[in-house]
Amino acid sequence: MLTITECPTCGSRKIRRVRKDWTDTFEGQTYTVPDLEFWKCPDCGEELYDREAMRKIEAHSPAYAKARAK
């Protein structure tokens, strides 16, 4: 598991691992990834995603719908 102790953007040591429903939009289509776990900095808003989080995002994103259909 990836461990981050300092935000790479602002240097804050307050960065924490969070778990929540994550929502984004692709070409006007909104989608939600339930129970996504990722790192978020409360100071600058930076969000960091490990490989597992990216796989969950790709599994729900309409951007990858054609690839999943194959």
PDB file of C-alpha atoms in Angstrom:
ATOM      1  CA  MET A   1       0.000   0.000   0.000  1.00  0.00           C
ATOM      2  CA  LEU A   2       1.206   3.477  -0.906  1.00  0.00           C
ATOM      3  CA  THR A   3       2.038   5.670   2.098  1.00  0.00           C
ATOM      4  CA  ILE A   4       2.298   9.428   1.668  1.00  0.00           C
ATOM      5  CA  THR A   5       3.438  11.639   4.527  1.00  0.00           C
ATOM      6  CA  GLU A   6       3.760  14.968   2.705  1.00  0.00           C
ATOM      7  CA  CYS A   7       1.701  16.611  -0.026  1.00  0.00           C
ATOM      8  CA  PRO A   8       3.821  16.778  -3.194  1.00  0.00           C
ATOM      9  CA  THR A   9       2.113  20.021  -4.230  1.00  0.00           C
ATOM     10  CA  CYS A  10       2.226  22.213  -1.129  1.00  0.00           C
ATOM     11  CA  GLY A  11       4.434  20.264   1.294  1.00  0.00           C
ATOM     12  CA  SER A  12       1.728  19.969   3.969  1.00  0.00           C
ATOM     13  CA  ARG A  13       2.111  17.089   6.385  1.00  0.00           C
ATOM     14  CA  LYS A  14      -1.676  17.055   6.945  1.00  0.00           C
ATOM     15  CA  ILE A  15      -2.344  14.861   3.877  1.00  0.00           C
ATOM     16  CA  ARG A  16      -4.593  11.926   4.803  1.00  0.00           C
ATOM     17  CA  ARG A  17      -6.047   8.808   3.259  1.00  0.00           C
ATOM     18  CA  VAL A  18      -9.806   9.199   2.799  1.00  0.00           C
ATOM     19  CA  ARG A  19     -12.582   6.859   1.708  1.00  0.00           C
ATOM     20  CA  LYS A  20     -15.716   8.289   0.133  1.00  0.00           C
ATOM     21  CA  ASP A  21     -17.937   8.268  -2.918  1.00  0.00           C
ATOM     22  CA  TRP A  22     -16.045  10.146  -5.625  1.00  0.00           C
ATOM     23  CA  THR A  23     -17.827  11.941  -8.480  1.00  0.00           C
ATOM     24  CA  ASP A  24     -16.446  13.279 -11.750  1.00  0.00           C
ATOM     25  CA  THR A  25     -17.668  14.233 -15.225  1.00  0.00           C
ATOM     26  CA  PHE A  26     -16.502  13.002 -18.621  1.00  0.00           C
ATOM     27  CA  GLU A  27     -17.837  14.699 -21.761  1.00  0.00           C
ATOM     28  CA  GLY A  28     -20.867  15.976 -19.881  1.00  0.00           C
ATOM     29  CA  GLN A  29     -21.656  12.602 -18.312  1.00  0.00           C
ATOM     30  CA  THR A  30     -21.428  12.500 -14.518  1.00  0.00           C
ATOM     31  CA  TYR A  31     -20.382   9.253 -12.844  1.00  0.00           C
ATOM     32  CA  THR A  32     -19.671   8.157  -9.275  1.00  0.00           C
ATOM     33  CA  VAL A  33     -17.120   5.709  -7.923  1.00  0.00           C
ATOM     34  CA  PRO A  34     -18.498   4.384  -4.623  1.00  0.00           C
ATOM     35  CA  ASP A  35     -16.246   3.970  -1.612  1.00  0.00           C
ATOM     36  CA  LEU A  36     -13.041   5.152  -3.334  1.00  0.00           C
ATOM     37  CA  GLU A  37      -9.933   5.281  -1.159  1.00  0.00           C
ATOM     38  CA  PHE A  38      -7.324   7.951  -2.026  1.00  0.00           C
ATOM     39  CA  TRP A  39      -5.043  10.600  -0.496  1.00  0.00           C
ATOM     40  CA  LYS A  40      -6.295  14.179  -0.060  1.00  0.00           C
ATOM     41  CA  CYS A  41      -4.563  17.294   1.217  1.00  0.00           C
ATOM     42  CA  PRO A  42      -6.856  19.557   3.269  1.00  0.00           C
ATOM     43  CA  ASP A  43      -4.548  22.541   2.731  1.00  0.00           C
ATOM     44  CA  CYS A  44      -4.381  22.706  -1.092  1.00  0.00           C
ATOM     45  CA  GLY A  45      -7.006  20.161  -2.200  1.00  0.00           C
ATOM     46  CA  GLU A  46      -4.524  17.896  -4.026  1.00  0.00           C
ATOM     47  CA  GLU A  47      -5.821  14.350  -4.538  1.00  0.00           C
ATOM     48  CA  LEU A  48      -3.502  11.392  -5.173  1.00  0.00           C
ATOM     49  CA  TYR A  49      -4.636   7.991  -6.429  1.00  0.00           C
ATOM     50  CA  ASP A  50      -2.774   4.710  -6.172  1.00  0.00           C
ATOM     51  CA  ARG A  51      -3.055   1.931  -8.758  1.00  0.00           C
ATOM     52  CA  GLU A  52      -6.077   0.321  -7.070  1.00  0.00           C
ATOM     53  CA  ALA A  53      -7.962   3.635  -6.940  1.00  0.00           C
ATOM     54  CA  MET A  54      -7.224   4.283 -10.614  1.00  0.00           C
ATOM     55  CA  ARG A  55      -8.545   0.842 -11.533  1.00  0.00           C
ATOM     56  CA  LYS A  56     -11.786   1.595  -9.691  1.00  0.00           C
ATOM     57  CA  ILE A  57     -12.099   4.957 -11.445  1.00  0.00           C
ATOM     58  CA  GLU A  58     -11.477   3.351 -14.850  1.00  0.00           C
ATOM     59  CA  ALA A  59     -14.068   0.655 -14.103  1.00  0.00           C
ATOM     60  CA  HIS A  60     -16.750   3.314 -13.568  1.00  0.00           C
ATOM     61  CA  SER A  61     -15.692   5.993 -16.042  1.00  0.00           C
ATOM     62  CA  PRO A  62     -17.567   6.355 -19.333  1.00  0.00           C
ATOM     63  CA  ALA A  63     -14.179   7.182 -20.901  1.00  0.00           C
ATOM     64  CA  TYR A  64     -13.296   3.490 -20.677  1.00  0.00           C
ATOM     65  CA  ALA A  65     -16.706   2.044 -21.613  1.00  0.00           C
ATOM     66  CA  LYS A  66     -15.581   0.943 -25.098  1.00  0.00           C
ATOM     67  CA  ALA A  67     -12.491  -0.808 -23.723  1.00  0.00           C
ATOM     68  CA  ARG A  68     -14.615  -2.667 -21.134  1.00  0.00           C
ATOM     69  CA  ALA A  69     -17.064  -3.812 -23.831  1.00  0.00           C
ATOM     70  CA  LYS A  70     -14.354  -5.683 -25.752  1.00  0.00           C
TER      71      LYS A  70
END
